[in-house]
Structure formats: C-alpha cells, structure tokens
Coordinates of C-alpha atoms in Angstrom, one line a residue:
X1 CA 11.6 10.6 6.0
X2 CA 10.1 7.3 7.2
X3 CA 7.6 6.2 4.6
X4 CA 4.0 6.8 6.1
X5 CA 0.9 4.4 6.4
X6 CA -1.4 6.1 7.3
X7 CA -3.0 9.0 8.5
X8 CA 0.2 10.3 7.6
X9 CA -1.1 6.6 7.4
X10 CA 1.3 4.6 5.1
X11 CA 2.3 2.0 7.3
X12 CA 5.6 0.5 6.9
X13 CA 6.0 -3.0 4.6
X14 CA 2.9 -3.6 2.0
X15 CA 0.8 -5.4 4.7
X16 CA -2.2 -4.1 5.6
X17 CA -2.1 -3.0 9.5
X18 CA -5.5 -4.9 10.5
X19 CA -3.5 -8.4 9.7
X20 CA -2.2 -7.9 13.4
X21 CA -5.4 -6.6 15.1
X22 CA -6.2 -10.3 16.5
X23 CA -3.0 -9.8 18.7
X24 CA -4.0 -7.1 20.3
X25 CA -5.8 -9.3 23.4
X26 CA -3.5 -11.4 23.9
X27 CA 1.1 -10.9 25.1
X28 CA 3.4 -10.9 21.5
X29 CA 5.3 -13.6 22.7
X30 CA 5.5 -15.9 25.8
X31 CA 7.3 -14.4 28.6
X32 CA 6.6 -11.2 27.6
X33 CA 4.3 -8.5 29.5
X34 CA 0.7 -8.5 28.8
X35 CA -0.3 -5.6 30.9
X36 CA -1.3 -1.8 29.6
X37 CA 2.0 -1.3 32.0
X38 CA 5.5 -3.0 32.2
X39 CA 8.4 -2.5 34.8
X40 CA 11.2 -0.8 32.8
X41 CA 13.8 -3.0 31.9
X42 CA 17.8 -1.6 32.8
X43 CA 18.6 1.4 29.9
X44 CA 14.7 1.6 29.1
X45 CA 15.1 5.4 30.2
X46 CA 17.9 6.0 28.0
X47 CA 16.5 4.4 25.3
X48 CA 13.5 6.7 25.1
X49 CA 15.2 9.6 26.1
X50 CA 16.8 9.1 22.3
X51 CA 13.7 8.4 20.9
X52 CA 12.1 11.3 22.4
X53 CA 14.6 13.8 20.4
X54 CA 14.5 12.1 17.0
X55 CA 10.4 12.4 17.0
X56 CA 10.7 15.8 18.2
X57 CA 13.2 16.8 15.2
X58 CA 10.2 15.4 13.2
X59 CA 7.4 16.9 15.0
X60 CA 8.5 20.4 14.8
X61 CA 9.2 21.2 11.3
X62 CA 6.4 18.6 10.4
X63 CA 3.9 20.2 12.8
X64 CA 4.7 24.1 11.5
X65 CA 4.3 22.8 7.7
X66 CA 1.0 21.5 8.4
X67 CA -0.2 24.6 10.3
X68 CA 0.4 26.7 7.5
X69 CA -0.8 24.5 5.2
X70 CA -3.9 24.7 6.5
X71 CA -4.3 29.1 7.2
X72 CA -4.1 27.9 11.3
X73 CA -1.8 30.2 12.9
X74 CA 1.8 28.6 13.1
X75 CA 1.9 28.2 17.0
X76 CA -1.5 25.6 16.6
X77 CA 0.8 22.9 14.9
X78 CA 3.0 23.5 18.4
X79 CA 0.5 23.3 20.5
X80 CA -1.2 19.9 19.1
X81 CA 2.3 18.5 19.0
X82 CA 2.6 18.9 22.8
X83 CA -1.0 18.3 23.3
X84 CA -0.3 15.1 21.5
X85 CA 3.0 14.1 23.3
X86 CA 1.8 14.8 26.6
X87 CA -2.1 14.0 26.8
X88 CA -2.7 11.4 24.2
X89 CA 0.8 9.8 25.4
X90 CA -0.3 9.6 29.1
X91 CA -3.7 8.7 28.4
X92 CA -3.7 6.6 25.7
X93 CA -3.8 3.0 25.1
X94 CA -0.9 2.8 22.5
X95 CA 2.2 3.3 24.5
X96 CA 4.7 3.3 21.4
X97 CA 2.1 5.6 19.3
X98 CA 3.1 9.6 19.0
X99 CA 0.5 12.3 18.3
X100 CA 0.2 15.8 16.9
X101 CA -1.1 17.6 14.0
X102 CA -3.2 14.8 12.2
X103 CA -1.6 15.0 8.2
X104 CA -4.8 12.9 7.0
X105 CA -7.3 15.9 8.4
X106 CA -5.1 18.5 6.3
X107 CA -7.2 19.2 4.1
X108 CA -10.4 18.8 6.0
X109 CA -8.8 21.4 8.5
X110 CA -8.1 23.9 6.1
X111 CA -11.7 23.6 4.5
X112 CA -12.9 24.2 8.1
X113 CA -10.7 27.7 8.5
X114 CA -11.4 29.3 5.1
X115 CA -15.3 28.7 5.9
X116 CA -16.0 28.9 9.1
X117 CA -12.8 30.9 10.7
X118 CA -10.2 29.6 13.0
X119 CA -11.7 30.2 15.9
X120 CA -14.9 28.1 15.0
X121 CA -12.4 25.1 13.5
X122 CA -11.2 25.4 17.1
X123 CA -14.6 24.6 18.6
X124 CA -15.1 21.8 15.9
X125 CA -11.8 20.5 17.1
X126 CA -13.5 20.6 20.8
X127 CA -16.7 18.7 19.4
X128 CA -14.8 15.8 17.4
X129 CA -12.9 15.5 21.1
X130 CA -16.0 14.6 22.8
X131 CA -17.5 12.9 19.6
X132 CA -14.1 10.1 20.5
X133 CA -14.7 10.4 24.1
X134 CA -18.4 8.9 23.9
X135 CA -17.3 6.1 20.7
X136 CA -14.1 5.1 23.5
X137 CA -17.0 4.8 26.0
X138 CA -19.3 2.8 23.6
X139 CA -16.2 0.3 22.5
X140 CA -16.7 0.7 19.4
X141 CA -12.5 1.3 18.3
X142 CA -12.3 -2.1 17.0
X143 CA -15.4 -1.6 15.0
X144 CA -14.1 0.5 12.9
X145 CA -10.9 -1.0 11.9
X146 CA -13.8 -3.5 9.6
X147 CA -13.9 -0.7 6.8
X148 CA -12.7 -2.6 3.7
X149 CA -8.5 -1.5 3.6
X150 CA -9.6 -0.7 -0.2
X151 CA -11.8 2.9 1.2
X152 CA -8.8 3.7 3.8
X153 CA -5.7 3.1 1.4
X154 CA -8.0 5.4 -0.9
X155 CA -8.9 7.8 1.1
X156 CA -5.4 8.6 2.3
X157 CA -4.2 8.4 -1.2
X158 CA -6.6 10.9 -1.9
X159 CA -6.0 13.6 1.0
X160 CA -2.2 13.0 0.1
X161 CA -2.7 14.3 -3.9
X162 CA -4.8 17.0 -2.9
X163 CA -1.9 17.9 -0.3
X164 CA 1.0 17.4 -2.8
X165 CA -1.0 19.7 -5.1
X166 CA -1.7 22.3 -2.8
X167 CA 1.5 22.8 -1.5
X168 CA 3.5 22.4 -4.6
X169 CA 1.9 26.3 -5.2
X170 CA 3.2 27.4 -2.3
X171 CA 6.9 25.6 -3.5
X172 CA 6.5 27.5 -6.7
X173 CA 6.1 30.8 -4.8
X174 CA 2.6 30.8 -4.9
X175 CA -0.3 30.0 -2.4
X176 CA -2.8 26.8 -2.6
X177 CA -6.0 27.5 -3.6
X178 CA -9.5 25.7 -1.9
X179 CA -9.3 22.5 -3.7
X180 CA -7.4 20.4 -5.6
X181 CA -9.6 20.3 -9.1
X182 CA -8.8 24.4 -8.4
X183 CA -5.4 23.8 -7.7
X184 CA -4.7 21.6 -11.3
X185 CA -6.5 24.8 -13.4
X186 CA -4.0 27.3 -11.8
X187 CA -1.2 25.0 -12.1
X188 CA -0.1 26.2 -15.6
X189 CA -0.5 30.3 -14.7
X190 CA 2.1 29.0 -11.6
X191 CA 4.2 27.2 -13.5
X192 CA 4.9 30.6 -15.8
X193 CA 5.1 32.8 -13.5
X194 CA 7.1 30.9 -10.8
X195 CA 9.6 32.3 -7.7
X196 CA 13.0 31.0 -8.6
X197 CA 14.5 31.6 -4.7
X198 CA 11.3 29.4 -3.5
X199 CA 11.7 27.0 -6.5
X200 CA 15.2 26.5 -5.6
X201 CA 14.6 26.1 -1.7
X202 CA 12.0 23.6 -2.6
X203 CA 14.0 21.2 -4.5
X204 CA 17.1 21.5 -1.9
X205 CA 14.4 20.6 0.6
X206 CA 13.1 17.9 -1.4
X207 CA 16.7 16.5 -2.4
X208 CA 18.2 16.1 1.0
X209 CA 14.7 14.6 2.2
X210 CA 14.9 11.6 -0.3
X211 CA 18.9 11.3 -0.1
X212 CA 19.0 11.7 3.2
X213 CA 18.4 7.8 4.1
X214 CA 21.0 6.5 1.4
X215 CA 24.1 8.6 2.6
X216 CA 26.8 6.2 2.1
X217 CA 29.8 5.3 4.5
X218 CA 30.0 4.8 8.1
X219 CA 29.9 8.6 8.4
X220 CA 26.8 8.2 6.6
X221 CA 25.4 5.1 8.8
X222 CA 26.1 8.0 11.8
X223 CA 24.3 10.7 10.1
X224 CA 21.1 8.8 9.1
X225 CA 20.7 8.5 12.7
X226 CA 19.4 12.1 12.5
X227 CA 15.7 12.4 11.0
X228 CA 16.0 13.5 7.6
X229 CA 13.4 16.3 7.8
X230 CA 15.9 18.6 10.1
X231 CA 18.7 18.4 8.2
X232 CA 16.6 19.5 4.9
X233 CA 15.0 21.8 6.6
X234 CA 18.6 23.4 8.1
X235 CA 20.3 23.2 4.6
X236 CA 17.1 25.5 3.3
X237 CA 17.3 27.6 6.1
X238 CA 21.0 28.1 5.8
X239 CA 20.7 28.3 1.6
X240 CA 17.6 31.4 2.2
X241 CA 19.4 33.5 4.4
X242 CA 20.9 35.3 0.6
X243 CA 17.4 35.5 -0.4
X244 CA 14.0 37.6 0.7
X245 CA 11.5 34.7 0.9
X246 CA 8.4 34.1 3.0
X247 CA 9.1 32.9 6.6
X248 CA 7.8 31.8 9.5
X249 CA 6.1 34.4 11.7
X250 CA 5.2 33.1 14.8
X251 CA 3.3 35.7 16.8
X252 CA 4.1 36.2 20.9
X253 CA 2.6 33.8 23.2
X254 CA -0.8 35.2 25.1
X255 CA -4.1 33.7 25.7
X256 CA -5.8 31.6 23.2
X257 CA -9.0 33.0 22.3
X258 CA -11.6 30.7 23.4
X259 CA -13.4 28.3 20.5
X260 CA -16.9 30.1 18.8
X261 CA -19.3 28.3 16.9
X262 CA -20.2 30.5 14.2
X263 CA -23.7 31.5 13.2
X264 CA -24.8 28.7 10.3
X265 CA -26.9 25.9 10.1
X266 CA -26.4 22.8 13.0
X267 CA -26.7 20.2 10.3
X268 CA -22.9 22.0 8.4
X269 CA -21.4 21.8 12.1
X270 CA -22.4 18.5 12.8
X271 CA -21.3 17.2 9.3
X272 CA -17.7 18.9 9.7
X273 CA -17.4 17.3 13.3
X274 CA -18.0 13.8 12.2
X275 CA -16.1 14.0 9.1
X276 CA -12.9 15.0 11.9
X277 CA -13.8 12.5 14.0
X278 CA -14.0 10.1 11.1
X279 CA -10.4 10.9 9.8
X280 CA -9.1 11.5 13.0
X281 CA -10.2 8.2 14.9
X282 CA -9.4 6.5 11.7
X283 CA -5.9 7.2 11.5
X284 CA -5.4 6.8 15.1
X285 CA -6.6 3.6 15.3
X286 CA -5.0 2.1 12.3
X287 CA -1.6 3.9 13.2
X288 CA -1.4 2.7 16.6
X289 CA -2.0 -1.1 14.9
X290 CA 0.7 -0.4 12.8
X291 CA 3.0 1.1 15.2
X292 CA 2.3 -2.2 17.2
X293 CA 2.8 -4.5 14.8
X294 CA 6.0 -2.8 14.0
X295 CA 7.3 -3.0 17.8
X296 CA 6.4 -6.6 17.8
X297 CA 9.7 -7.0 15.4
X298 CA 11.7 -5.7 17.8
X299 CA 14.1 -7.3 20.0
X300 CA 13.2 -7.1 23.4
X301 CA 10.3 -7.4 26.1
X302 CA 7.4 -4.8 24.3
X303 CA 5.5 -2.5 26.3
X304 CA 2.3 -4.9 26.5
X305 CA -1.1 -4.8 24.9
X306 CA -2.4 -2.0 22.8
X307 CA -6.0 -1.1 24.1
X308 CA -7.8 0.6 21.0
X309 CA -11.0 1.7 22.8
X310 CA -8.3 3.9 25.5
X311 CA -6.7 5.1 22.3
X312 CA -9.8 6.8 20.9
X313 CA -10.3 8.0 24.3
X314 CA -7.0 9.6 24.8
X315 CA -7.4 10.9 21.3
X316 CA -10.3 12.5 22.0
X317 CA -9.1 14.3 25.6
X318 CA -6.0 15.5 23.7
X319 CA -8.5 16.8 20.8
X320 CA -10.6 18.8 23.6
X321 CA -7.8 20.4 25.3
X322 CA -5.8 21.4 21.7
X323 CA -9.2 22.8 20.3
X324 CA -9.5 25.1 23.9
X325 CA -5.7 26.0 23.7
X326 CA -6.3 26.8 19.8
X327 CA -4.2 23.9 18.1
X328 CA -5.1 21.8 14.9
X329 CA -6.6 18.5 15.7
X330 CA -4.4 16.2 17.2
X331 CA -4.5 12.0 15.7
X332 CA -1.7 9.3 16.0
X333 CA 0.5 8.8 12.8
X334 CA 2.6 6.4 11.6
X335 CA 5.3 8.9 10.8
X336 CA 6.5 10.0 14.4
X337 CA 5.2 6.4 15.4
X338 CA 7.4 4.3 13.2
X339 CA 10.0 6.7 14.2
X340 CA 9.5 5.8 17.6
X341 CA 9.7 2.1 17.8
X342 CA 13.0 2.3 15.3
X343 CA 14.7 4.8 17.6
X344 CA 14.7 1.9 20.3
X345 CA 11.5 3.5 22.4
X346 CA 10.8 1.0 25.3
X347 CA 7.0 3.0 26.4
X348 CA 5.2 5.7 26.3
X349 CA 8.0 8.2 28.2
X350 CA 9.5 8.5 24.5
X351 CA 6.6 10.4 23.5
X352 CA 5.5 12.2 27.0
X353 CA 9.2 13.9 26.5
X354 CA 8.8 14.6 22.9
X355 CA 5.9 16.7 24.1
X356 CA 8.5 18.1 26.9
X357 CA 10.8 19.2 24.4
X358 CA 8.5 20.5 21.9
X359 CA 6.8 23.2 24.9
X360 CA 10.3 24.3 26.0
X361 CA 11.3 24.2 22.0
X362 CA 8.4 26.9 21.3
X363 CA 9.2 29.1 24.6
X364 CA 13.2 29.4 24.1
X365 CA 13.8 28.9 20.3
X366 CA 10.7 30.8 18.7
X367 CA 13.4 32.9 16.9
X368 CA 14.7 30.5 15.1
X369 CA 11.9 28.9 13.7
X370 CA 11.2 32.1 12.5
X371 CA 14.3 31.9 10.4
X372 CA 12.7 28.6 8.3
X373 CA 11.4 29.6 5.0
X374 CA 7.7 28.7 4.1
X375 CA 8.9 26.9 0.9
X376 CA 11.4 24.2 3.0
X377 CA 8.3 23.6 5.4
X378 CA 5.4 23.4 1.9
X379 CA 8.4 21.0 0.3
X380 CA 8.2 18.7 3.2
X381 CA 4.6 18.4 3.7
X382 CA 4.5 18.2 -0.2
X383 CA 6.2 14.8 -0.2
X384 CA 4.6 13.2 2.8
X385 CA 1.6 13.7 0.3
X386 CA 3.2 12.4 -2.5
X387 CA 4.4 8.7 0.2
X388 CA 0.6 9.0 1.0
X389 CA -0.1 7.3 -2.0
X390 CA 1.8 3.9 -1.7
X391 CA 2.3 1.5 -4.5
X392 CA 2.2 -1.3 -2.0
X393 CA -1.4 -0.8 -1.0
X394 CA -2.3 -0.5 -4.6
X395 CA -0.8 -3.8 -5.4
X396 CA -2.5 -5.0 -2.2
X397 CA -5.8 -4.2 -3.2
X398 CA -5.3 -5.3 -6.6
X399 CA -4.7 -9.0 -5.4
X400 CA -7.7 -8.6 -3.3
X401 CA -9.4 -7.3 -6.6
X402 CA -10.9 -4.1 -4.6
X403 CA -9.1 -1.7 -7.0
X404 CA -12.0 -0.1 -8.2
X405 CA -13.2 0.3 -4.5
X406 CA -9.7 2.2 -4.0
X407 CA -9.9 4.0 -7.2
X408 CA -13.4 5.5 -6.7
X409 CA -12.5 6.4 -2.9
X410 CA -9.1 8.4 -3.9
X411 CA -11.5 10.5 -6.7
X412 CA -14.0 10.8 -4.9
X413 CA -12.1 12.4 -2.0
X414 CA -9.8 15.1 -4.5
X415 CA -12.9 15.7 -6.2
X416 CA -15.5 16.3 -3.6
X417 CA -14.0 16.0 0.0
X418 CA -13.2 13.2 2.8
X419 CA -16.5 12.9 3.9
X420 CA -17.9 12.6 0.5
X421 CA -15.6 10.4 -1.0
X422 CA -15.4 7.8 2.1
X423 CA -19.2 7.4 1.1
X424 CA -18.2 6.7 -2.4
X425 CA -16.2 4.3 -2.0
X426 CA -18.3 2.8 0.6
X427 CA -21.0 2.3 -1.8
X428 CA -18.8 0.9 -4.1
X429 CA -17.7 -1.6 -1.8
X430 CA -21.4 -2.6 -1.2
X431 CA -22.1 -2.7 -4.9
X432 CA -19.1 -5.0 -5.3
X433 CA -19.7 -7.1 -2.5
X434 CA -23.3 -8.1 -3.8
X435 CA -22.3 -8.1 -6.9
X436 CA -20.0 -11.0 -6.2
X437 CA -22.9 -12.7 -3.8
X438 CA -24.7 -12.8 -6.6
X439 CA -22.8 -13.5 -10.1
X440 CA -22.4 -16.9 -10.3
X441 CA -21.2 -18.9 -13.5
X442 CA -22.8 -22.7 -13.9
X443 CA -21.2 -24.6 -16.9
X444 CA -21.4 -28.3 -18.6
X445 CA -18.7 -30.0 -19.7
X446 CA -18.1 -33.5 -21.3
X447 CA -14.6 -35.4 -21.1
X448 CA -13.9 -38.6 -21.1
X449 CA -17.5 -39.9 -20.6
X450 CA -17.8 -37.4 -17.4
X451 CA -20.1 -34.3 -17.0
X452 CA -18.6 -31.6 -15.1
X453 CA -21.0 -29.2 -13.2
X454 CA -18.0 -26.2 -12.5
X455 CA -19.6 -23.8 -9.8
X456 CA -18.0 -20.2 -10.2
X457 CA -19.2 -17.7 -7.6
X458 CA -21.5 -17.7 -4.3
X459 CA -24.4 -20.8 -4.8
X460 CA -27.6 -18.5 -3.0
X461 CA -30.8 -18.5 -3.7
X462 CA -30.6 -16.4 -7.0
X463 CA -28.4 -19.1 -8.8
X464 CA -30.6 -22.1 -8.3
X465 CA -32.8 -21.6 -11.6
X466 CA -28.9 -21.8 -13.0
X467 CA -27.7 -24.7 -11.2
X468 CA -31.0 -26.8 -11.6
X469 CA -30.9 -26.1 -15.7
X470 CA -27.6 -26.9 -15.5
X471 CA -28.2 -30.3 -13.7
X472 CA -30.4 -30.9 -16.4
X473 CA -28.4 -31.4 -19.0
X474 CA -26.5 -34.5 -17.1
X475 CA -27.6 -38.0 -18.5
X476 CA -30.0 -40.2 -16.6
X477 CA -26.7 -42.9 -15.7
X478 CA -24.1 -40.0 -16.1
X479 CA -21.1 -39.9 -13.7
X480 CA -21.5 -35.9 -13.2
X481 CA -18.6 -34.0 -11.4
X482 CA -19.8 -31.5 -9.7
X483 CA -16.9 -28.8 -8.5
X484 CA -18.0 -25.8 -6.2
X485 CA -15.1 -22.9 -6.5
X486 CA -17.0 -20.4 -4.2
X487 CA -16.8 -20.5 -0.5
X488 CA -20.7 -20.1 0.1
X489 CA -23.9 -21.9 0.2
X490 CA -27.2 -21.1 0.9
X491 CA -30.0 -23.7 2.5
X492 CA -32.2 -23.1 -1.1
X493 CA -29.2 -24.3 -3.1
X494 CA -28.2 -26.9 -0.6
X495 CA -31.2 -28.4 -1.1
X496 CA -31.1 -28.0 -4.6
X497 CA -27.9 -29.8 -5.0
X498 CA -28.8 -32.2 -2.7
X499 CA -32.3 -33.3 -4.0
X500 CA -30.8 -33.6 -7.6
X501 CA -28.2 -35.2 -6.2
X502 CA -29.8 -38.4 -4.5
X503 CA -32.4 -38.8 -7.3
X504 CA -29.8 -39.0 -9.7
X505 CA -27.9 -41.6 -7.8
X506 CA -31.2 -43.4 -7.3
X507 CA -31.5 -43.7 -11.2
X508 CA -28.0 -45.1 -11.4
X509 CA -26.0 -42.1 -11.9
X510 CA -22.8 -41.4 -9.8
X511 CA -21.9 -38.1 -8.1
X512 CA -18.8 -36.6 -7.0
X513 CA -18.9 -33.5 -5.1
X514 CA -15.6 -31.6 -4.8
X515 CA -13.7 -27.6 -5.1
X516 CA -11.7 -26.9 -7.3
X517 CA -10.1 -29.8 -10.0
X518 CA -12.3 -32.0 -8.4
X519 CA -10.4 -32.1 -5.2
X520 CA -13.2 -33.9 -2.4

C-alpha cells in the first residue's frame, strides 16, 4: 500500500505537508492554471478514468476493514466512500484529494458506537458536518494547519498503535477490546489460544501487502500497477474458501434509520462532536496539502489552487449527508489521495467516478464481498496502523527538538483518547515553547586579551539581571565580544545591552556585537 501521512495521514517523503501551504494562493508554476477550475487538457478523461479504478480497488476493501473495525455495520464504510467520492469531490476545494471512511477517527468512531449506539454516532457524524460547515464559513482552515507538526505526527502515531493493536485480535481470531491499554493485558490470553485459519489468512494478507510493491520483472513493473490491497485481499479470499472463518455479512439494502441523539448529558455530545470535527478537519486539511504538494511533482498543467476553507466545507456537507444515510464519518486521506495523483489523475472527475463505481460496486457485487474474510480485511487495516507511525516524522521532529512534544501526544492519545491526548501534547508544546523564551545561558570568557559575552537562548526581560552581571565582569578598557546565538530581543534587554554598551565605550573599552563566532 502507498505509505500514509496522515489521517491515514503519513504523507509521502519525510517533509512535513505545511512546508507547501504558502503555495496554495498563488499558480505552481508559470503558465500554469490558477483557477479552482482548468479546461481539460487532450486524454485528461482517460487519465482519470484510470485513476478512478485504482482508488476504488483501495477504497472498498479499505472502507469495509474500517467499518468493522469500528462495530458500524459493513455497508457504512460504503456508503462514506461514495459520500466521499461524490460530495466532498464535487464540492470540495482539493480537486486531486479522495474521501471516505476517515482511518485517523477509527478509534474515536468506535468509542462513539460501543457508548452511545450507532445510530447516535450517526447523529454525531451529522453535528461534526455542520460543526465544518460553520469553521469553512468562519475561514478559519488555514488556522489550523499552525498546530505544531510535533502534536499531529503524534496524534496519528497514536490512533495508528491503538489500531494495530486492536485489530491484531481480530488477526488472531479474536475481537478488539475498548482500548488499547485493554487490548495489551489480553494480548497474552490471545496469543495462547489463537485461530490458526485466521492467523494464517492474516499473514498471507500481510505478505502480499508489503511484497506487493517490490514484485520484480517487467511482469512485475505490470502488476504493481494494480493496488496492492486487492490482490491481498483476493489471495485471502481465494486461500479461505478451505476454511470456516468469519466473513463479511453485509445485510440487504433498505432505509437507513434516521440519526438519534441518545438520552445523556449535552456536555458528552458536544465533547464527542468536537473531538470528530477535530480529527476529521485535521486530516482533511493536512491530506489535501499533501496531496497538493505531491501533484505539484507531476509533469503536466495541475488542476489549479487548492482552496482549504472550500475543503472543510465540502468535508463537512459530505459528513451531514453520510451521518443521515448511516455511514462512518467521511475525511480526506493521504492514502487514496496519493493514490490519485500517482495514477495520472488530471481533476477531481478521478474521484467523482471512484464514488460512481463504489455505489454500483455495493448494488451488483454485494455477494462477493461477502466472500472476504474478516481476518484479510483486520490484517489490512492492521498495517495502515502500523505506516501510521512513520520514522520520518520522528526524525523530523527530533531535528526540530519537539520529540518530547511528539512523545507525550502519541501516549497521551493510546492511553486516554484523541481528544485527551491532543491537549497533552498541546500543553507540552506551551511548556516547551516558554521554556525556551525563557532559559537563557550568559557566560564569560577570556582569550587572547578578549572577553567574550556568548548569549545562548531568547534575551527578554527575565535574562537581564543575567546579562547585566555578566557585563560586569568585563574590565573597564576591555575589548568585550559580545555574541547573541538566539533569534530574539526584547526592548528591556535592548536597552540593557545598549546602555552598557555605550558607557563602556565611553570609558575606553571596545565593543563588538555579533551571532554566532563572532560573525557582525
């Protein structure tokens, strides 16, 4: 499978997806369409008809494994995946960006059923809808792409290892329990008394999922052309039919039930529809700037701007109308994107007809999806967990020194929830950020008849009792060097520095003021 960013939300390469968010107001390159809208160039419609099949293959197994991951009824993966397709890629305002069952609200969705009923995650589906519509009205999308890449990275780390735990139960012929912390107790008890039929349908799953993309040969260049989740899923299919295994049941089509809010306290229902709109929007947002950055690197004209405050809006219609037809909630994801824009997709009539085939997939072949075995579909939502936590973005943050920030966010989300953990690492952040503002280092030192003054950190108010006794110790007729390595002054210290400055000077002394080895 394409390694995920993101929401699903690994993006591709180890840069982070905001690096290209400046672009988004103005064309890629000159000559090229800046509009929301470009005239399709000659084979433009061929082009996405391809793309539009190779997202679907993805979509459908992808979207059924995420259903029942979550206790939804199978059919509400289907129905977000063509709510996805066909809303969010008509109204949206990232052309190249494919929606459907949001991976990063996994667990968050399947918190919501076991409590509250599906029915009632349905209406919370309906009220994070309208919660996007009124933040695309407000123009806030950009906004929120200024969360430190440290909390996201985390968080989506975080949602993927409580996935990859959950759904290695149901690989080991078991079911996942509520949370991940329960999940690690009752790992052992699974582990003894595993299903060897599911076992093995899991790790054929798994095999052909991570060799798929290295098939060798020009036979092999042809058949990597093919997502890699169908053919796994196919080869488990074929390999079950010897054995009695779970399967997919997916009940006749009738009238979805329309979305109750059950009888609890407003404060629980307004928590649980922020923290979807939070996760939802989120991975959206940072997906679609992903997805764009990505389809810059093409050849070609691209398919213009991307407008993120049209996004969230389309986001939210397409969560309103999934959480009335009784579907999961619906995001953008770098998965089925990525797949997209490498598939050759021109605009958005790639994913419009992904959503086309996925409708007529769920009318025509519903018996054959009931041939898949729950282990092949657990097995591939087990390792887009497991690519959820990317070694790039820890290395990223690392650099950026934000690893504890990252850390802290991933814990905090396995061990208490999203919502919880996002606030975690928040606060971390905060802590960090001041903390820097205000630990600065002054030191003295004598070479050569020169006093260095060396600066480390932010010079504010707080380090001015430091600095001045530090000015102190220069002689009278001293030639002081005075390096600042931060990037910050305050007017206190400014006037610090620059009172001690020209009474030194006035005694006799010389001053140089410089960064870092004395530079000017």
């Amino acid at each position: 499978m394409p390694q995920p960013y993101a929401p699903e939300p690994a993006t591709p390469g180890s840069q982070d997806p905001r690096d290209a968010q400046q672009d988004h107001d103005r064309p890629r390159t000159a000559g090229k369409p800046s509009g929301p809208f470009r005239r399709p160039s000659p084979g433009a419609w061929r082009r996405d008809l391809g793309a539009s099949f190779v997202i679907f293959l993805i979509a459908i197994p992808l979207s059924l494994g995420l259903a029942l991951a979550t206790g939804a009824p199978p059919q509400a993966g289907l129905i977000a995946a063509a709510v996805g397709g066909l809303v969010a890629g008509l109204l949206g305002g990232a052309p190249l960006q494919v929606s459907g069952a949001a991976t990063g609200l996994l667990i968050v969705t399947a918190d919501l059923v076991q409590r509250y009923g599906w029915q009632a995650t349905c209406a919370i589906t309906v009220l994070a809808g309208l919660a996007q519509l009124a933040l695309g009205a407000l123009r806030v999308a950009r906004a929120a792409l200024a969360i430190s890449p440290a909390i996201v990275h985390g968080m989506l780390a975080g949602i993927g290892v409580t996935i990859a735990l959950g759904q290695l139960h149901v690989v080991l012929g078991g079911g996942a329990n509520s949370s991940a912390l329960a999940n690690i107790a009752a790992l052992p008890g699974q582990l003894a008394g595993l299903h060897g039929a599911s076992v093995l349908i899991g790790a054929v799953t798994v095999a052909v999922l991570a060799g798929w993309p290295r098939l060798p040969g020009r036979a092999g260049r042809a058949l990597r052309r093919i997502p890699a989740p169908l053919p796994a899923v196919a080869t488990a299919t074929a390999l079950s039919t010897g054995f009695s295994v779970p399967r997919v049941e997916l009940p006749s089509w009738s009238a979805p039930a329309l979305p109750a809010l059950p009888d609890t306290p407003l404060l629980g229902l307004v928590a649980a529809a922020l923290t979807v709109t939070l996760v939802a929007s989120m991975e959206s947002l940072l997906s679609a700037v992903a997805v764009d950055k990505l389809a810059a690197e093409q050849p070609g004209p691209g398919p213009g701007r991307t407008h993120l405050d049209r996004e969230l809006a389309g986001q939210g219609v397409s969560n309103v109308l999934s959480g009335l037809l009784g579907g999961l909630p619906v995001a953008g994801g770098a998965i089925r994107g990525s797949a997209n824009v490498k598939a050759g997709a021109t605009g958005r009539t790639s994913t419009v007809l992904h959503g086309v085939w996925v409708v007529l997939c769920a009318g025509l072949f519903a018996g054959a999806l009931e041939l898949i075995p729950l282990a092949a579909l657990a097995a591939l939502v087990m390792l887009v967990g497991v690519r959820m936590v990317s070694f790039a973005h820890i290395r990223h943050v690392q650099r950026h020194r934000e690893f504890p920030v990252y850390a802290l966010t991933l814990g905090g989300v396995v061990v208490f929830g999203v919502l919880q953990g996002v606030g975690l690492g928040i606060a971390v952040a905060v802590f960090l950020a001041l903390r820097r503002l205000t630990h600065t280092r002054v030191s003295v030192i004598e070479e050569g008849g020169r006093h260095q003054v060396r600066v480390s950190g932010q010079l504010t108010f707080l380090a001015v009792p430091r600095l001045t006794r530090a000015l102190a110790q220069v002689p009278a007729t001293a030639h002081a060097v005075i390096e600042l390595y931060g990037s910050f002054m305050d007017h206190a210290a400014y006037e610090a520095l620059q009172s001690w400055t020209s009474a030194h000077r006035a005694r006799g002394g010389q001053v140089t003021l410089g960064g870092r080895g004395g530079r000017p």
